[in-house]
Short mmCIF file of C-alpha atoms and ligand atoms in Angstrom, two decimals:
data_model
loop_
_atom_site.label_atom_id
_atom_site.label_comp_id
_atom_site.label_asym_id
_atom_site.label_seq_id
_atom_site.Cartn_x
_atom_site.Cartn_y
_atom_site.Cartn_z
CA UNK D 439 21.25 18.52 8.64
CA UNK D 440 20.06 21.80 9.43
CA UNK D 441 16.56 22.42 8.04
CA UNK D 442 15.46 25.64 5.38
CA UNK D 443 12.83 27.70 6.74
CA UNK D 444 10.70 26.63 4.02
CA UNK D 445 11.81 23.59 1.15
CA UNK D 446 10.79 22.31 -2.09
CA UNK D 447 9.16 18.55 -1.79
CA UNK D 448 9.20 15.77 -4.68
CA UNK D 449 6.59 13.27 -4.67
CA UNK D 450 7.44 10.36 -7.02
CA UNK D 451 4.47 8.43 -9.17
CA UNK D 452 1.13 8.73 -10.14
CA UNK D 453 -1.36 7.05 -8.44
CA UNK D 454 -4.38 7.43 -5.75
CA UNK D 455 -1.67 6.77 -2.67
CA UNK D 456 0.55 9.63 -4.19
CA UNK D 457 -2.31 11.83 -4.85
CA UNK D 458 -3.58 11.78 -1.61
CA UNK D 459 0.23 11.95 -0.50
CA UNK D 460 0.34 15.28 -2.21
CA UNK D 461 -3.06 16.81 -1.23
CA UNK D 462 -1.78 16.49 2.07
CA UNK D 463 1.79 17.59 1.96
CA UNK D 464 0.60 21.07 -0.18
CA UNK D 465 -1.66 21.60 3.45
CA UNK D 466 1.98 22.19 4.86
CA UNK D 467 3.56 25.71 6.12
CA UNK D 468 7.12 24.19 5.39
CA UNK D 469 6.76 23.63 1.40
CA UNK D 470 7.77 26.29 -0.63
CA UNK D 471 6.76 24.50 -4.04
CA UNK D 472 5.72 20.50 -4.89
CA UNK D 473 6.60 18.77 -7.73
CA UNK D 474 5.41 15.49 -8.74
CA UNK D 475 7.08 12.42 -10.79
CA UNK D 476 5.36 11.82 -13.14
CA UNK D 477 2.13 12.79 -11.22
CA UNK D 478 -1.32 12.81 -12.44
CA UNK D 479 -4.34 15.27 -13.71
CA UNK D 480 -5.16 15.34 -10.20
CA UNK D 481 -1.84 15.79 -8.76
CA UNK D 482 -1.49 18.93 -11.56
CA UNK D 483 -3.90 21.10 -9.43
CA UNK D 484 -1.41 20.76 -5.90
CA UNK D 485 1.79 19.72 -7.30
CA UNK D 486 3.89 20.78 -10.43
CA UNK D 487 4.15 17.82 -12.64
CA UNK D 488 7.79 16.69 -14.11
CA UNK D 489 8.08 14.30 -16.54
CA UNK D 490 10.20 11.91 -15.33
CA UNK D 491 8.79 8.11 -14.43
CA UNK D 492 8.96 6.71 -11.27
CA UNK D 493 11.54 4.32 -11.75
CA UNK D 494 14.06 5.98 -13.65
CA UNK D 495 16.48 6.77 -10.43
CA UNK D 496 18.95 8.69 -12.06
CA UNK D 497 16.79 11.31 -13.77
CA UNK D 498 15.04 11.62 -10.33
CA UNK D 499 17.99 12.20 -8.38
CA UNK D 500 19.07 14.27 -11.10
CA UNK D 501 16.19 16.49 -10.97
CA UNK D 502 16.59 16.90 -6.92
CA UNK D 503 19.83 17.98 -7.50
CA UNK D 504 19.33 20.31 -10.64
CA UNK D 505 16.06 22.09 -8.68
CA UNK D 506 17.14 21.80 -5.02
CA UNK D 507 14.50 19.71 -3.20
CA UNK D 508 14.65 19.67 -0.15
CA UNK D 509 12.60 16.27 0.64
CA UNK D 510 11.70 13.64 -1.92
CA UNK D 511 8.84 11.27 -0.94
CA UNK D 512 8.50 7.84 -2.46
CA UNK D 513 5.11 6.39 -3.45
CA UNK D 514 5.41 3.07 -4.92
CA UNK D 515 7.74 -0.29 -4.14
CA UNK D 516 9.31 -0.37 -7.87
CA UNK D 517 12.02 2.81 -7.54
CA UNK D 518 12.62 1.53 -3.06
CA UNK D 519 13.38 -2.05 -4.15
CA UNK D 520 15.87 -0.89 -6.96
CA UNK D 521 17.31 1.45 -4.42
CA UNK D 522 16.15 4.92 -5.00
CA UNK D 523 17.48 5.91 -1.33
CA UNK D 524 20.51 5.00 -1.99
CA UNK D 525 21.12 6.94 -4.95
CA UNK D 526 19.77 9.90 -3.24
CA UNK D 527 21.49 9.50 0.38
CA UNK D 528 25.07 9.04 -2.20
CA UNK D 529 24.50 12.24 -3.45
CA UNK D 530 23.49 14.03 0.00
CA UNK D 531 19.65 14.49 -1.10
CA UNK D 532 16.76 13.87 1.93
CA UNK D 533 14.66 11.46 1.00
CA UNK D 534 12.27 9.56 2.73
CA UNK D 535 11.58 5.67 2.32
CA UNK D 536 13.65 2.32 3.39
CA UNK D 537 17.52 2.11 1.67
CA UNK D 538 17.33 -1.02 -0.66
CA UNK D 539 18.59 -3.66 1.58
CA UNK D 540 15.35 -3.03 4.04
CA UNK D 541 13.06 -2.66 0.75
CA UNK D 542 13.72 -6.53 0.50
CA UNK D 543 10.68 -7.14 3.22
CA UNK D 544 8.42 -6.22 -0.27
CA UNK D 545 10.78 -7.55 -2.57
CA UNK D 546 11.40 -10.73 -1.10
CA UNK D 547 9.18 -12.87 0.44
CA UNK D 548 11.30 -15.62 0.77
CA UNK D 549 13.82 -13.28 3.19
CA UNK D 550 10.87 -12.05 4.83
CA UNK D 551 9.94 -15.57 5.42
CA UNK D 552 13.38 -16.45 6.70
CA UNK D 553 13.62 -13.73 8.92
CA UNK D 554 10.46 -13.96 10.60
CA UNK D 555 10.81 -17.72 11.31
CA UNK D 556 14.22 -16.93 12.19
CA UNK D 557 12.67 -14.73 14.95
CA UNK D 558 10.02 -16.48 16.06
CA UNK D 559 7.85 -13.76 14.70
CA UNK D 560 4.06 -14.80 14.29
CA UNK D 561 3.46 -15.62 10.37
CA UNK D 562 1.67 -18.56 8.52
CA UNK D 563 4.37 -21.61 8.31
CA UNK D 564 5.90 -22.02 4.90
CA UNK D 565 8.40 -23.80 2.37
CA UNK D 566 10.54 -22.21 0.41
CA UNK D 567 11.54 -23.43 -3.45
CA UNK D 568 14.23 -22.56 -5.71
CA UNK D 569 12.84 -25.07 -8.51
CA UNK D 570 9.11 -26.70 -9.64
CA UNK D 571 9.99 -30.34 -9.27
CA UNK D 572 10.48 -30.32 -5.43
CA UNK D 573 7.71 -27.68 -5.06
CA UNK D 574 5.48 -29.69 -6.67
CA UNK D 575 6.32 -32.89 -4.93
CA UNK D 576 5.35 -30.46 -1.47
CA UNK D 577 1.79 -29.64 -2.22
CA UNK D 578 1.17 -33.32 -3.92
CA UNK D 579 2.34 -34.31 -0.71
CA UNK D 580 0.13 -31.97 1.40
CA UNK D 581 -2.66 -32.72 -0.47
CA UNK D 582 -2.34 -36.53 0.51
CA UNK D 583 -2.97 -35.99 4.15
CA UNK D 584 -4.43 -33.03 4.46
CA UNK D 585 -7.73 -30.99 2.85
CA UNK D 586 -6.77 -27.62 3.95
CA UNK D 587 -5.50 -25.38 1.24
CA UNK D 588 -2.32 -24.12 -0.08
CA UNK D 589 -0.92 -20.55 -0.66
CA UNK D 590 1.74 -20.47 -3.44
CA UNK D 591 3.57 -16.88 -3.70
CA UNK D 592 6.22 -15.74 -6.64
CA UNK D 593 8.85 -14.30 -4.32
CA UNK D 594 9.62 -11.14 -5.96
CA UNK D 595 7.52 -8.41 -7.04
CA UNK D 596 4.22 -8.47 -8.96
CA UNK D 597 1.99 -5.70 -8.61
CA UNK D 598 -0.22 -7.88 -6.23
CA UNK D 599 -0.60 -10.46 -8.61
CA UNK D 600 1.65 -13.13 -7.33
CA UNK D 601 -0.01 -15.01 -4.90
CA UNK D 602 -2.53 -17.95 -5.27
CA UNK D 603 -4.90 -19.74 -2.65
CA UNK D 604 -5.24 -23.89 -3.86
CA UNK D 605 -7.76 -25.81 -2.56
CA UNK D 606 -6.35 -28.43 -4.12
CA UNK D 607 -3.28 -30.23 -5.90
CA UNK D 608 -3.70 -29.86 -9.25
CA UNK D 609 -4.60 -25.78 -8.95
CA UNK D 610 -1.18 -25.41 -6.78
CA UNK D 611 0.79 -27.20 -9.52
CA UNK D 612 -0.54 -25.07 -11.70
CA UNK D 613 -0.22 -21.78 -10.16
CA UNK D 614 3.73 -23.28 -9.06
CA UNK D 615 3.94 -24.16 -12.79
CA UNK D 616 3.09 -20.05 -13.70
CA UNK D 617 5.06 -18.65 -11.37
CA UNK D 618 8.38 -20.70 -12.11
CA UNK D 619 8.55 -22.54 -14.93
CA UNK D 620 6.05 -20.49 -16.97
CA UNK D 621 7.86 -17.39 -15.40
CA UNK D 622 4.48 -15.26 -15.72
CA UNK D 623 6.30 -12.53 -13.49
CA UNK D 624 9.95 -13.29 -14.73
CA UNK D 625 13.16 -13.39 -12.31
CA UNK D 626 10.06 -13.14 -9.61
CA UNK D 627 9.58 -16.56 -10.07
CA UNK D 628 13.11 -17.20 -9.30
CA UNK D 629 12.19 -18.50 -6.01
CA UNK D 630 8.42 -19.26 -4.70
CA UNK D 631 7.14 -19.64 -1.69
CA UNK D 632 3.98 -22.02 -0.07
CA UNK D 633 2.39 -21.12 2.64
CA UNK D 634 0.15 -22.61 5.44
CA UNK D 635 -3.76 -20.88 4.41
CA UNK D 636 -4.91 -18.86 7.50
CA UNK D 637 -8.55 -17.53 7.90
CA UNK D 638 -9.48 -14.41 9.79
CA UNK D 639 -9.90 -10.75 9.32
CA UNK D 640 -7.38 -8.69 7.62
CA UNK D 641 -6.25 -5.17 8.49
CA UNK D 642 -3.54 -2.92 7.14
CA UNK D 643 -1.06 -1.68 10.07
CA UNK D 644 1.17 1.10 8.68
CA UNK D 645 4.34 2.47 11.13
CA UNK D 646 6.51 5.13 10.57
CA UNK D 647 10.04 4.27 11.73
CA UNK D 648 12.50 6.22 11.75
CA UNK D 649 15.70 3.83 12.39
CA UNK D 650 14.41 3.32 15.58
CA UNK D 651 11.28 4.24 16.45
CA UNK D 652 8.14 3.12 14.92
CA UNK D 653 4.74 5.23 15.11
CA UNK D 654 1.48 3.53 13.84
CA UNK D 655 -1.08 5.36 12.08
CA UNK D 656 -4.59 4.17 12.28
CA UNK D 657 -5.55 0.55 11.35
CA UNK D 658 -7.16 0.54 7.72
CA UNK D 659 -9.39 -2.40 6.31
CA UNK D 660 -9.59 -2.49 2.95
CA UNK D 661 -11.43 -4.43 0.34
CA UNK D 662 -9.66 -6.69 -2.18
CA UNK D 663 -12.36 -8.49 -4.28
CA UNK D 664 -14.03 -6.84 -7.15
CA UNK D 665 -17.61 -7.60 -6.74
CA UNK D 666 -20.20 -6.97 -3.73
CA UNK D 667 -19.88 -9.40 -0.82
CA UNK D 668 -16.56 -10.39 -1.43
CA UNK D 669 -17.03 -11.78 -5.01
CA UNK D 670 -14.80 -12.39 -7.74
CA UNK D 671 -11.08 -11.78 -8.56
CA UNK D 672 -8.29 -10.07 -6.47
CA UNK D 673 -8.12 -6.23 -7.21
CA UNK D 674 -5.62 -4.07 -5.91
CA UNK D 675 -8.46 -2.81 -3.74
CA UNK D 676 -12.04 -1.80 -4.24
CA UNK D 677 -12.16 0.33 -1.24
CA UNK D 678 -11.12 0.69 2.15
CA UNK D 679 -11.79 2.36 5.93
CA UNK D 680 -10.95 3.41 9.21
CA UNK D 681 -10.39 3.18 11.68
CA UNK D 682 -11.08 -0.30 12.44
CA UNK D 683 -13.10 -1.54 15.25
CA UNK D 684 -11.54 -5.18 15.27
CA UNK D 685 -8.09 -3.75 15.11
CA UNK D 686 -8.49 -2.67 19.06
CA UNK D 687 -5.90 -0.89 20.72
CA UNK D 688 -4.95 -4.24 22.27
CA UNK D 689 -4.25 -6.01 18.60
CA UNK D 690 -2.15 -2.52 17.68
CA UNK D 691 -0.15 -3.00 20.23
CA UNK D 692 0.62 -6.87 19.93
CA UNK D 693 1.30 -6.19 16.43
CA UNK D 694 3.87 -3.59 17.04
CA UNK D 695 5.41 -5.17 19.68
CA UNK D 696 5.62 -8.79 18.41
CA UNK D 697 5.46 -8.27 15.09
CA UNK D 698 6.95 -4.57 13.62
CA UNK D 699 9.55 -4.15 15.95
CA UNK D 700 11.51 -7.47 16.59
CA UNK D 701 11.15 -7.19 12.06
CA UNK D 702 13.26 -4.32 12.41
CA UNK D 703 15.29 -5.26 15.69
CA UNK D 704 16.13 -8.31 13.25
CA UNK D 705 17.13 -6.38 10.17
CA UNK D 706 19.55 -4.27 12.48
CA UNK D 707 21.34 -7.08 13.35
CA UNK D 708 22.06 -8.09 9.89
CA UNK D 709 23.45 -4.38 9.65
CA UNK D 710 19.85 -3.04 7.77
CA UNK D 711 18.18 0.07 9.13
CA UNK D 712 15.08 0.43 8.24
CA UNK D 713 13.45 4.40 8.01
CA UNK D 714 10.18 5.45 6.19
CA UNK D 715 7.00 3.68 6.21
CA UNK D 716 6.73 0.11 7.10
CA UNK D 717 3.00 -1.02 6.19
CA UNK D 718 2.06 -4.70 7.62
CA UNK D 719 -0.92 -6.91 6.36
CA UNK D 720 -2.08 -8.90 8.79
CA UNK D 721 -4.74 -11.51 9.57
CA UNK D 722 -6.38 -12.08 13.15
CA UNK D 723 -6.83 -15.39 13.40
CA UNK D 724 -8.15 -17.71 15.92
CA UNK D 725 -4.56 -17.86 17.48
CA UNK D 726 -3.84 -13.99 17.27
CA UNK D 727 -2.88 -11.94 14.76
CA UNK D 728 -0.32 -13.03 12.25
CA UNK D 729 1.53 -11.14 9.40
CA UNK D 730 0.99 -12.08 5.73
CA UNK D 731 2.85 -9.28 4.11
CA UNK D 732 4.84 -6.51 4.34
CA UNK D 733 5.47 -3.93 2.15
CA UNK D 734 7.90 -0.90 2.49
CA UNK D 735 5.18 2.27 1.30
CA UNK D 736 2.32 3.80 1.88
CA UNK D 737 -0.51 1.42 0.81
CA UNK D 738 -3.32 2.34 -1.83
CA UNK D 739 -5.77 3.38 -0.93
CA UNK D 740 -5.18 3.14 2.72
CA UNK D 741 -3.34 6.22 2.61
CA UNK D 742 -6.42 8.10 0.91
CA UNK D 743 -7.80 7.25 4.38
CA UNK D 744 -5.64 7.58 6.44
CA UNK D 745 -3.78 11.40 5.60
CA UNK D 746 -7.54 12.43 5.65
CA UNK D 747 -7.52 11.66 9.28
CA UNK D 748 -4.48 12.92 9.54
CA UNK D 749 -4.45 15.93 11.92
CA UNK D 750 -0.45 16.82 12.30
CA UNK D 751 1.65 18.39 9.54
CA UNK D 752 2.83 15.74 7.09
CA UNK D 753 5.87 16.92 6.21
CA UNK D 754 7.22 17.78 9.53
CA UNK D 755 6.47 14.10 10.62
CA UNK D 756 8.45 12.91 7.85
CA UNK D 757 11.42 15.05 8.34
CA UNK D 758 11.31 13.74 11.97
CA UNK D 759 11.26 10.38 10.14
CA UNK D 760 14.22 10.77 7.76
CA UNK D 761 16.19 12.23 10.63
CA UNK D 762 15.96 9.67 13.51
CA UNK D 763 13.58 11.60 15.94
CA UNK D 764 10.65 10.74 15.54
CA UNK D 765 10.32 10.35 19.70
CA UNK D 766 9.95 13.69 19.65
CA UNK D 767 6.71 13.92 17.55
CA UNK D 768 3.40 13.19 18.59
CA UNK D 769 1.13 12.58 15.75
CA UNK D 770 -2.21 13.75 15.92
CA UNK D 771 -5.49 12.41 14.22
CA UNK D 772 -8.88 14.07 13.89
CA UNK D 773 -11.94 11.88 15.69
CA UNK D 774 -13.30 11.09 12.53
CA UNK D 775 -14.42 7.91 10.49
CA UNK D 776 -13.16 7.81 6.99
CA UNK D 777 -13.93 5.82 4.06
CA UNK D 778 -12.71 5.70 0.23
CA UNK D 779 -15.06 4.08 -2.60
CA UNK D 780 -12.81 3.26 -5.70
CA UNK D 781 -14.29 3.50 -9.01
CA UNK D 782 -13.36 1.62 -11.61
CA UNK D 783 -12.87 0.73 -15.60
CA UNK D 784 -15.20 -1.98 -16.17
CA UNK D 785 -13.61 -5.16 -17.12
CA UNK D 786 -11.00 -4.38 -14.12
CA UNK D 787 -8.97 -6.65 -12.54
CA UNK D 788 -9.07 -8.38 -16.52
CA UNK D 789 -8.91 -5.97 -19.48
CA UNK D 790 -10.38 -2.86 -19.94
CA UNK D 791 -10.41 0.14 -22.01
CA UNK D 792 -9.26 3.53 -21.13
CA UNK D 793 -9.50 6.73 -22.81
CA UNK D 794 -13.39 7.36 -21.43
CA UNK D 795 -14.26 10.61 -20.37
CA UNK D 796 -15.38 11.24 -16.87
CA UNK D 797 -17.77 13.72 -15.84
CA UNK D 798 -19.38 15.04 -12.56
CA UNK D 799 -15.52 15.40 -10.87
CA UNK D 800 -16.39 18.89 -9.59
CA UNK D 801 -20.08 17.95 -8.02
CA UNK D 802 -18.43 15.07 -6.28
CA UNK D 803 -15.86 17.37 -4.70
CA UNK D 804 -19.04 19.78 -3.59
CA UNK D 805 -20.96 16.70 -2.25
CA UNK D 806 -18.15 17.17 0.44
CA UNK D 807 -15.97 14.27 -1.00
CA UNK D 808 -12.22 14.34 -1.72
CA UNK D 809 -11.91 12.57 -4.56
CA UNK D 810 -8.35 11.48 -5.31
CA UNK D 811 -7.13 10.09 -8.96
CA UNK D 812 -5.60 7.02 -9.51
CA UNK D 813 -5.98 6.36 -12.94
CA UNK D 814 -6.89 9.25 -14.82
CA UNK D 815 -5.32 11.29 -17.90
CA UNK D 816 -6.26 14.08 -20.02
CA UNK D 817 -7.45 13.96 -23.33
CA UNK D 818 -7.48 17.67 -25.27
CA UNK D 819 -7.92 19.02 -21.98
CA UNK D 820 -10.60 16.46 -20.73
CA UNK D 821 -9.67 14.11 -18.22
CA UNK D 822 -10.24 11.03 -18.99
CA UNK D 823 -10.02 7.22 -17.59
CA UNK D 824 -6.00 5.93 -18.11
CA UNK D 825 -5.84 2.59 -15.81
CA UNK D 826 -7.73 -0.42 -13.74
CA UNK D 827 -8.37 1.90 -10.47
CA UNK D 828 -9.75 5.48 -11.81
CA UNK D 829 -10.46 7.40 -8.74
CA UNK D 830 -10.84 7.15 -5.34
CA UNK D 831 -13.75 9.23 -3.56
CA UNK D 832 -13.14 9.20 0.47
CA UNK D 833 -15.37 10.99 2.31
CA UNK D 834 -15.02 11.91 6.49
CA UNK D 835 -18.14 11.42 8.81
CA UNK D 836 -18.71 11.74 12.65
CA UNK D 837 -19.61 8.14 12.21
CA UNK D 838 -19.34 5.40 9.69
CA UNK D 839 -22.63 5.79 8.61
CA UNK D 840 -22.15 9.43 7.63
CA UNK D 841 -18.93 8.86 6.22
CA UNK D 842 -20.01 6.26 3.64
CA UNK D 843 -23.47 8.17 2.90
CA UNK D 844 -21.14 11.25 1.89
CA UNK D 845 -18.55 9.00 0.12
CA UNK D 846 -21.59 7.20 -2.50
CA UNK D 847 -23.45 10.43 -2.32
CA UNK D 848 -20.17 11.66 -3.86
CA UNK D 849 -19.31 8.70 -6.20
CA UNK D 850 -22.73 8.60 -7.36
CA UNK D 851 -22.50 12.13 -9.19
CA UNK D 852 -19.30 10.73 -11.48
CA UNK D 853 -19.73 8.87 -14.67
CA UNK D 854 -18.13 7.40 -17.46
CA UNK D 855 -18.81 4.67 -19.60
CA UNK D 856 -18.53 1.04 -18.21
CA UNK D 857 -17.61 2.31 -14.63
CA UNK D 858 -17.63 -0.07 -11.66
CA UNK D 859 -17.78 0.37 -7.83
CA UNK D 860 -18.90 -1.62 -4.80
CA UNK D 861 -21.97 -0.89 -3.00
CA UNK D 862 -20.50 -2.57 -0.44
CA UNK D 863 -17.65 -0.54 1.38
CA UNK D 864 -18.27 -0.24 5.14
CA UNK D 865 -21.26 -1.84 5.27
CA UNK D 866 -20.22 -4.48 7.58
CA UNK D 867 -19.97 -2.15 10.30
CA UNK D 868 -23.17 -0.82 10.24
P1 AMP M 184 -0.11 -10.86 0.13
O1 AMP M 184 0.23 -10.08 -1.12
O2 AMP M 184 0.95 -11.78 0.57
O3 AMP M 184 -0.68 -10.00 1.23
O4 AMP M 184 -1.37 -11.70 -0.28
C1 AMP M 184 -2.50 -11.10 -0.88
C2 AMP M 184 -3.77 -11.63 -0.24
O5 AMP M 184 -3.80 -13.06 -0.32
C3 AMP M 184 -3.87 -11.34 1.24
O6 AMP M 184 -4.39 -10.06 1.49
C4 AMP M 184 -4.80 -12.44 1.69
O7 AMP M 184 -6.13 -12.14 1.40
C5 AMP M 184 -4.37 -13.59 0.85
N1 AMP M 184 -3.36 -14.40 1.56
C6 AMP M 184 -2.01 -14.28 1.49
N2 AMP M 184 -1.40 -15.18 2.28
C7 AMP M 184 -2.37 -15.88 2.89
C8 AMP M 184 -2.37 -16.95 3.84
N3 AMP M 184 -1.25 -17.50 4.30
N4 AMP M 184 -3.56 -17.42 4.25
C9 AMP M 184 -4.72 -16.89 3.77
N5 AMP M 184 -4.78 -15.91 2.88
C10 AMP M 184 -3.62 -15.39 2.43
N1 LIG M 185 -3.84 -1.98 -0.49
C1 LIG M 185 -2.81 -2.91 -0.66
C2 LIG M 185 -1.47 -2.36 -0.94
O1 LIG M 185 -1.23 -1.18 -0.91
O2 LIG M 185 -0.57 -3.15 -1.22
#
C-alpha cells in the first residue's frame, strides 16, 4: 500500500479511551481531517462527529468508502469481536485492530483458557463448563476440601461485568446460576469458566503487534473499585497511572516474552494473525506474574495515560502497525508521570441519573489538566452528564506527586450534581 501524503482518520465510539485516542491522533502532521463514530461533546472539538454507532459495521465501512479514509481506528471490543476488520480489509479499507478470529482472546475466555494451557503459558488453573449441573457439582466439590475461593467467569462478553470472586459454595452457585441458567449476559453464558483465585498486584500491559512484532507501551495500574481504599463494587475503573514502579523492566519483559508472544506464536499456528493492540491484565503473584485477561483494544482509561506520555506520532506508529513493520519504529515516551482521576454519576457502578449539567470544564483544562469525556452529552448546547464514567481528568507531573496534585487540583474545579471521585488515585506510591 503506498501511503497519501496526508489521509483522513476514523475513530470509532464514544468514550474516554477514544477521546483521548483522538486528542492524540489530531497532534499528527499526517491527518488531513478526523472523524469520529459516533464520538462525543469532547471528541466534537478535535474530530468531526458522524452519526453512525459503533457497532453497526456496514454503515462504518460504508462511510470509509463513501469519504475516503485513509485509516480507521477501533476503540471498543463490541464492532473487533463481530469482525469489523474483516469487513473493512474485504473491501480494501486500512484499518487498524485484530481480524475477528484473533478478537476471540476478549471474546472468549474459554479459548483463551484453552490456548494458554495448551501452551504452557502462565495463567490461574481453570475448568471449563458448557452446562450448570456439572459446574455446580465443581465448586461444591472445591469447597469440600478446600477454603480458598472461586472465580466464576461468563465466557463471552459483558462489559466487565462477568466475572465473580466466591468465597464460598453457595455465592459460586449462585453467580454459576446468573451467568448460565439465569443467562444475565445471554449467549455469554453459553459457556463459563472457574478459575483458581490468585492474589497480587495487577497491572495493565498493552503491546502493539503488528503480525509479528509486538511493542509495549508503558505499564498502567488502574483502579477498579468504586470507593477509597479499595471499597465497594467493581467499576470499569475509577482511575489509573503510570508508569508503574512494580511493573519493572524485568516483569515487562517476562510478560512479553512468556506471556504476549508465545499468545500470538500460538494463534499463528492455528492460522490467526493477530495486528493492533493486544492489552494484557495481569497479576504478580508470589510465583510471578500471571495473565488474567486479555482484551484486543486500547483499555479505558489506561490509554488517557498512556497517549499523554506518548512522545512519537500516533498515527505513524499505527500505520507501521497495520502494515507489518513495526521493527522499524521506535516509539518514544516523554519522562513523565501521568495520572487520570475519573469522575463519576453518583449511584455508579448501580443506577444513576444522567442529564446533569457540568460546570468548571474550561478551569479544569487551565489548571493544566486534560480532561477527556467519557460520558458526557449536550443538552441545548450545555454539556451535560450521559453515562456511569463522565470524565476523565489526567494530569502529567515530573513526579507522581505533582502529577496527582495537578490532576485533583483539576477535578476539583468541575461539578455537577451527585458527582463521585476517589481521593485515592496514586496515593500508594507516595
Ligand atoms: P477479568 O475481566 O478477567 O480481568 O477480571 C476482572 C477482575 O477480576 C480482575 O481485574 C481481577 O481483579 C479479578 N480477577 C479475575 N480473575 C481473577 C483470578 N483468577 N484471581 C483473582 N482475581 C481475579
Ligand atoms: N480498564 C480496563 C479495561 O479497559 O478493560
Amino acid at each position: 500500500m503506498d501511503l497519501p501524503e496526508r489521509l483522513k482518520v476514523l475513530v470509532v465510539g464514544g468514550g474516554g479511551r477514544e477521546h483521548a485516542l483522538a486528542w492524540k491522533i489530531a497532534q499528527s502532521p499526517l491527518v488531513e481531517k478526523l472523524y469520529c463514530a459516533p464520538g462525543n461533546p469532547g471528541m466534537a472539538t478535535v474530530a468531526e462527529r458522524v452519526d453512525i454507532k459503533a457497532t453497526d459495521l456496514k454503515a462504518l465501512a460504508d462511510f470509509a468508502e463513501a469519504n475516503d479514509i485513509g485509516l480507521t481506528v477501533v476503540g471498543p471490543e463490541s464492532p473487533l469481536i463481530a469482525g469489523i476488520v474483516d469487513e473493512f480489509e474485504s473491501r480494501g479499507l486500512r484499518i487498524f485492530g485484530p481480524c475477528k478470529a484473533a478478537a476471540a482472546l476478549e471474546g472468549s475466555k474459554a479459548f483463551t483458557k484453552d490456548l494458554l494451557r495448551e501452551n504452557n503459558i502462565p495463567t490461574a488453573a481453570y475448568e471449563t463448563f458448557s452446562e450448570y449441573g456439572p459446574a455446580s457439582s465443581f465448586v461444591k466439590d472445591h469447597f469440600s476440601f478446600s477454603v480458598e475461593p472461586v472465580v466464576v467467569k461468563a465466557d463471552g462478553e459483558a462489559a466487565g461485568k462477568g466475572v465473580y470472586i466466591c468465597q464460598e459454595a453457595a455465592e459460586a452457585d449462585e453467580a454459576l446460576r446468573a451467568v448460565m441458567v439465569d443467562r444475565v449476559f445471554g449467549e455469554s453464558g453459553n459457556k463459563a469458566v472457574v478459575e483458581e483465585f490468585l492474589t497480587g498486584q495487577e497491572a495493565t500491559i498493552m503491546g502493539l503487534v503488528d503480525g509479528g512484532t509486538l511493542a509495549t507501551l508503558i505499564p498502567v495500574q488502574d483502579y477498579k473499585r468504586v470507593f477509597d481504599n479499595d471499597e465497594g463494587p467493581n467499576t470499569g475503573s475509577m482511575g489509573c497511572y503510570a508508569p508503574v514502579p512494580v511493573v519493572t523492566e524485568d516483569v515487562r519483559d517476562f510478560v512479553a516474552e512468556k506471556i504476549m508472544v508465545p499468545t500470538m506464536a500460538a494463534l499463528k499456528r492455528k492460522g490467526i494473525v493477530f495486528k493492533g493492540m493486544l492489552y494484557a491484565g495481569v497479576i504478580l503473584t508470589d510465583s510471578g506474574p500471571k495473565l488474567l485477561e486479555y482484551n484486543v483494544r486500547f483499555g479505558d482509561p489506561e490509554t488517557q495515560v498512556v497517549l499523554p506520555l506518548m512522545e512519537s506520532d500516533l498515527v505513524e506508529t499505527m500505520l507501521a502497525v497495520v502494515e507489518g513493520r513495526l521493527d522499524e519504529i521506535e516509539i518514544r515516551w516523554y519522562n513523565k508521570k501521568a495520572v487520570c482521576v475519573v469522575i463519576a454519576s453518583g449511584g455508579y457502578p448501580g443506577d444513576y441519573e444522567t442529564g446533569m449539567p457540568i460546570d468548571g470544564l474550561p478551569d479544569a483544562e487551565s489548571a493544566g489538566a486534560i480532561v477527556f469525556h467519557a460520558g458526557t452529552k449536550t443538552d441545548n448546547g450545555k454539556i451535560v452528564t450521559g453515562g456511569g464514567r463522565v470524565l476523565g481528568v489526567t494530569a502529567l507531573g515530573s513526579d507522581y506527586r505533582e502529577a496527582i496534585a495537578k490532576a485533583y487540583v483539576a477535578a476539583d474545579r468541575i461539578h455537577f450534581d451527585k458527582m463521585h471521585m476517589r481521593r485515592d488515585i496514586g496515593r500508594r506510591l507516595l
